[in-house]
Amino acid sequence: MDPKKLFIDNRLKGNCSYCGANANSRDHIPSRVLLDEPYPENLPIAESCDKCNTGFSVDEEYLACLIECIVQGTTQPNNKFRAKVAKTLKARPSIATRIESGKVLDQNQNPIWGVEFDRVRSVVLKLARGHMSYELGIQHIEEPIIVDISSVSLMTEENLEAFYSLSEYDDILFPEVGSRAFVNLLGEKPNTYGKWCVVQDGRYMYAVGQSSSYGDWAQFILSDYLTCRVVW
């Protein structure tokens, strides 16, 4: 079976994966600002409207720059920075200023970074909805029941083990009939449903599934730093 030939309900086609409006554009999931060049081939693509396709760009740039500044410990780009982020910070210094304004130093002069959580959450929900649409042919424009966002450094070993092992989802259901996950499961290509799919090593990986106890879920990690879980 060819995973490019899907058989999902036609009522689920032609709608924006993020807001449900008529789709007149397509969007990479994840956005290229979260990846390094050369970009991986055959990036997942979600149907979108023009408004959503461009509307998340500012927040995605902010998140990409925020993560790299935290990892590097500075808002001043140097040769250790991701090339794309360094270029963005130099072209739009207002982003660095905004990130720097949220930074405070503790008693040991270590930086504590303030985060514009609404902007981070906006990108996380976009990514989760895009993965749901691409892999399962399901649109979740409603609010999720769970949104967990954390840095690896703040998670316990137990929580990290559960996150990476996907052990919470031990009752994974058969994927949506006709979806890409369904076609891949029955075809010759490796099945990634309920398993981690590495988009770019060290930069982005994700997993999606459907569980009888949790519902529809998506997990992903950005730059080996930010862990995200969204459940509907």
mmCIF file with all atom_site columns, N, CA and C in Angstrom, residues 90-119:
data_model
loop_
_atom_site.group_PDB
_atom_site.id
_atom_site.type_symbol
_atom_site.label_atom_id
_atom_site.label_alt_id
_atom_site.label_comp_id
_atom_site.label_asym_id
_atom_site.label_entity_id
_atom_site.label_seq_id
_atom_site.pdbx_PDB_ins_code
_atom_site.Cartn_x
_atom_site.Cartn_y
_atom_site.Cartn_z
_atom_site.occupancy
_atom_site.B_iso_or_equiv
_atom_site.pdbx_formal_charge
_atom_site.auth_seq_id
_atom_site.auth_comp_id
_atom_site.auth_asym_id
_atom_site.auth_atom_id
_atom_site.pdbx_PDB_model_num
ATOM 1  N N  . LYS A 1 90  ? 20.545 38.256 14.384 1.00 0.00 ? 90  LYS A N  1
ATOM 2  C CA . LYS A 1 90  ? 21.260 39.398 13.805 1.00 0.00 ? 90  LYS A CA 1
ATOM 3  C C  . LYS A 1 90  ? 20.342 40.242 12.933 1.00 0.00 ? 90  LYS A C  1
ATOM 4  N N  . ALA A 1 91  ? 19.434 39.581 12.213 1.00 0.00 ? 91  ALA A N  1
ATOM 5  C CA . ALA A 1 91  ? 18.516 40.310 11.326 1.00 0.00 ? 91  ALA A CA 1
ATOM 6  C C  . ALA A 1 91  ? 17.394 40.993 12.111 1.00 0.00 ? 91  ALA A C  1
ATOM 7  N N  . ARG A 1 92  ? 16.995 40.381 13.246 1.00 0.00 ? 92  ARG A N  1
ATOM 8  C CA . ARG A 1 92  ? 15.908 40.931 14.055 1.00 0.00 ? 92  ARG A CA 1
ATOM 9  C C  . ARG A 1 92  ? 16.351 41.010 15.518 1.00 0.00 ? 92  ARG A C  1
ATOM 10 N N  . PRO A 1 93  ? 17.173 42.002 15.825 1.00 0.00 ? 93  PRO A N  1
ATOM 11 C CA . PRO A 1 93  ? 17.689 42.123 17.196 1.00 0.00 ? 93  PRO A CA 1
ATOM 12 C C  . PRO A 1 93  ? 16.600 42.327 18.247 1.00 0.00 ? 93  PRO A C  1
ATOM 13 N N  . SER A 1 94  ? 15.406 42.709 17.809 1.00 0.00 ? 94  SER A N  1
ATOM 14 C CA . SER A 1 94  ? 14.308 42.891 18.764 1.00 0.00 ? 94  SER A CA 1
ATOM 15 C C  . SER A 1 94  ? 13.957 41.581 19.457 1.00 0.00 ? 94  SER A C  1
ATOM 16 N N  . ILE A 1 95  ? 14.185 40.447 18.769 1.00 0.00 ? 95  ILE A N  1
ATOM 17 C CA . ILE A 1 95  ? 13.914 39.149 19.391 1.00 0.00 ? 95  ILE A CA 1
ATOM 18 C C  . ILE A 1 95  ? 14.887 38.912 20.542 1.00 0.00 ? 95  ILE A C  1
ATOM 19 N N  . ALA A 1 96  ? 16.168 39.203 20.302 1.00 0.00 ? 96  ALA A N  1
ATOM 20 C CA . ALA A 1 96  ? 17.175 39.047 21.358 1.00 0.00 ? 96  ALA A CA 1
ATOM 21 C C  . ALA A 1 96  ? 16.868 39.973 22.528 1.00 0.00 ? 96  ALA A C  1
ATOM 22 N N  . THR A 1 97  ? 16.445 41.195 22.220 1.00 0.00 ? 97  THR A N  1
ATOM 23 C CA . THR A 1 97  ? 16.108 42.157 23.274 1.00 0.00 ? 97  THR A CA 1
ATOM 24 C C  . THR A 1 97  ? 14.943 41.647 24.114 1.00 0.00 ? 97  THR A C  1
ATOM 25 N N  . ARG A 1 98  ? 13.964 41.081 23.437 1.00 0.00 ? 98  ARG A N  1
ATOM 26 C CA . ARG A 1 98  ? 12.783 40.567 24.132 1.00 0.00 ? 98  ARG A CA 1
ATOM 27 C C  . ARG A 1 98  ? 13.148 39.398 25.034 1.00 0.00 ? 98  ARG A C  1
ATOM 28 N N  . ILE A 1 99  ? 13.980 38.492 24.544 1.00 0.00 ? 99  ILE A N  1
ATOM 29 C CA . ILE A 1 99  ? 14.408 37.344 25.348 1.00 0.00 ? 99  ILE A CA 1
ATOM 30 C C  . ILE A 1 99  ? 15.283 37.806 26.509 1.00 0.00 ? 99  ILE A C  1
ATOM 31 N N  . GLU A 1 100 ? 16.195 38.735 26.228 1.00 0.00 ? 100 GLU A N  1
ATOM 32 C CA . GLU A 1 100 ? 17.090 39.254 27.259 1.00 0.00 ? 100 GLU A CA 1
ATOM 33 C C  . GLU A 1 100 ? 16.320 39.950 28.377 1.00 0.00 ? 100 GLU A C  1
ATOM 34 N N  . SER A 1 101 ? 15.233 40.634 28.022 1.00 0.00 ? 101 SER A N  1
ATOM 35 C CA . SER A 1 101 ? 14.453 41.368 29.022 1.00 0.00 ? 101 SER A CA 1
ATOM 36 C C  . SER A 1 101 ? 13.789 40.436 30.033 1.00 0.00 ? 101 SER A C  1
ATOM 37 N N  . GLY A 1 102 ? 13.623 39.174 29.663 1.00 0.00 ? 102 GLY A N  1
ATOM 38 C CA . GLY A 1 102 ? 13.016 38.218 30.586 1.00 0.00 ? 102 GLY A CA 1
ATOM 39 C C  . GLY A 1 102 ? 14.018 37.468 31.431 1.00 0.00 ? 102 GLY A C  1
ATOM 40 N N  . LYS A 1 103 ? 15.293 37.784 31.271 1.00 0.00 ? 103 LYS A N  1
ATOM 41 C CA . LYS A 1 103 ? 16.352 37.069 31.989 1.00 0.00 ? 103 LYS A CA 1
ATOM 42 C C  . LYS A 1 103 ? 16.711 37.776 33.289 1.00 0.00 ? 103 LYS A C  1
ATOM 43 N N  . VAL A 1 104 ? 16.861 36.998 34.334 1.00 0.00 ? 104 VAL A N  1
ATOM 44 C CA . VAL A 1 104 ? 17.369 37.508 35.611 1.00 0.00 ? 104 VAL A CA 1
ATOM 45 C C  . VAL A 1 104 ? 18.497 36.585 36.067 1.00 0.00 ? 104 VAL A C  1
ATOM 46 N N  . LEU A 1 105 ? 19.327 37.076 36.964 1.00 0.00 ? 105 LEU A N  1
ATOM 47 C CA . LEU A 1 105 ? 20.438 36.273 37.487 1.00 0.00 ? 105 LEU A CA 1
ATOM 48 C C  . LEU A 1 105 ? 20.143 35.848 38.913 1.00 0.00 ? 105 LEU A C  1
ATOM 49 N N  . ASP A 1 106 ? 20.454 34.588 39.228 1.00 0.00 ? 106 ASP A N  1
ATOM 50 C CA . ASP A 1 106 ? 20.273 34.142 40.603 1.00 0.00 ? 106 ASP A CA 1
ATOM 51 C C  . ASP A 1 106 ? 21.453 34.589 41.447 1.00 0.00 ? 106 ASP A C  1
ATOM 52 N N  . GLN A 1 107 ? 21.498 34.149 42.691 1.00 0.00 ? 107 GLN A N  1
ATOM 53 C CA . GLN A 1 107 ? 22.534 34.610 43.608 1.00 0.00 ? 107 GLN A CA 1
ATOM 54 C C  . GLN A 1 107 ? 23.932 34.158 43.195 1.00 0.00 ? 107 GLN A C  1
ATOM 55 N N  . ASN A 1 108 ? 23.983 33.140 42.346 1.00 0.00 ? 108 ASN A N  1
ATOM 56 C CA . ASN A 1 108 ? 25.271 32.669 41.835 1.00 0.00 ? 108 ASN A CA 1
ATOM 57 C C  . ASN A 1 108 ? 25.578 33.196 40.443 1.00 0.00 ? 108 ASN A C  1
ATOM 58 N N  . GLN A 1 109 ? 24.782 34.186 40.017 1.00 0.00 ? 109 GLN A N  1
ATOM 59 C CA . GLN A 1 109 ? 24.949 34.821 38.707 1.00 0.00 ? 109 GLN A CA 1
ATOM 60 C C  . GLN A 1 109 ? 24.643 33.884 37.537 1.00 0.00 ? 109 GLN A C  1
ATOM 61 N N  . ASN A 1 110 ? 23.854 32.849 37.818 1.00 0.00 ? 110 ASN A N  1
ATOM 62 C CA . ASN A 1 110 ? 23.382 31.977 36.751 1.00 0.00 ? 110 ASN A CA 1
ATOM 63 C C  . ASN A 1 110 ? 22.083 32.532 36.184 1.00 0.00 ? 110 ASN A C  1
ATOM 64 N N  . PRO A 1 111 ? 21.903 32.498 34.865 1.00 0.00 ? 111 PRO A N  1
ATOM 65 C CA . PRO A 1 111 ? 20.698 33.079 34.271 1.00 0.00 ? 111 PRO A CA 1
ATOM 66 C C  . PRO A 1 111 ? 19.454 32.242 34.529 1.00 0.00 ? 111 PRO A C  1
ATOM 67 N N  . ILE A 1 112 ? 18.367 32.927 34.831 1.00 0.00 ? 112 ILE A N  1
ATOM 68 C CA . ILE A 1 112 ? 17.041 32.315 34.903 1.00 0.00 ? 112 ILE A CA 1
ATOM 69 C C  . ILE A 1 112 ? 16.217 32.986 33.815 1.00 0.00 ? 112 ILE A C  1
ATOM 70 N N  . TRP A 1 113 ? 15.743 32.196 32.876 1.00 0.00 ? 113 TRP A N  1
ATOM 71 C CA . TRP A 1 113 ? 15.118 32.744 31.677 1.00 0.00 ? 113 TRP A CA 1
ATOM 72 C C  . TRP A 1 113 ? 13.603 32.818 31.819 1.00 0.00 ? 113 TRP A C  1
ATOM 73 N N  . GLY A 1 114 ? 13.083 34.007 31.603 1.00 0.00 ? 114 GLY A N  1
ATOM 74 C CA . GLY A 1 114 ? 11.639 34.175 31.547 1.00 0.00 ? 114 GLY A CA 1
ATOM 75 C C  . GLY A 1 114 ? 11.134 33.716 30.184 1.00 0.00 ? 114 GLY A C  1
ATOM 76 N N  . VAL A 1 115 ? 9.943  33.169 30.156 1.00 0.00 ? 115 VAL A N  1
ATOM 77 C CA . VAL A 1 115 ? 9.380  32.610 28.922 1.00 0.00 ? 115 VAL A CA 1
ATOM 78 C C  . VAL A 1 115 ? 8.010  33.213 28.670 1.00 0.00 ? 115 VAL A C  1
ATOM 79 N N  . GLU A 1 116 ? 7.761  33.636 27.453 1.00 0.00 ? 116 GLU A N  1
ATOM 80 C CA . GLU A 1 116 ? 6.428  34.086 27.056 1.00 0.00 ? 116 GLU A CA 1
ATOM 81 C C  . GLU A 1 116 ? 5.621  32.830 26.734 1.00 0.00 ? 116 GLU A C  1
ATOM 82 N N  . PHE A 1 117 ? 4.974  32.302 27.759 1.00 0.00 ? 117 PHE A N  1
ATOM 83 C CA . PHE A 1 117 ? 4.380  30.972 27.663 1.00 0.00 ? 117 PHE A CA 1
ATOM 84 C C  . PHE A 1 117 ? 3.293  30.894 26.600 1.00 0.00 ? 117 PHE A C  1
ATOM 85 N N  . ASP A 1 118 ? 2.507  31.942 26.435 1.00 0.00 ? 118 ASP A N  1
ATOM 86 C CA . ASP A 1 118 ? 1.427  31.903 25.435 1.00 0.00 ? 118 ASP A CA 1
ATOM 87 C C  . ASP A 1 118 ? 1.985  31.692 24.030 1.00 0.00 ? 118 ASP A C  1
ATOM 88 N N  . ARG A 1 119 ? 3.141  32.276 23.753 1.00 0.00 ? 119 ARG A N  1
ATOM 89 C CA . ARG A 1 119 ? 3.755  32.120 22.435 1.00 0.00 ? 119 ARG A CA 1
ATOM 90 C C  . ARG A 1 119 ? 4.295  30.698 22.262 1.00 0.00 ? 119 ARG A C  1
#
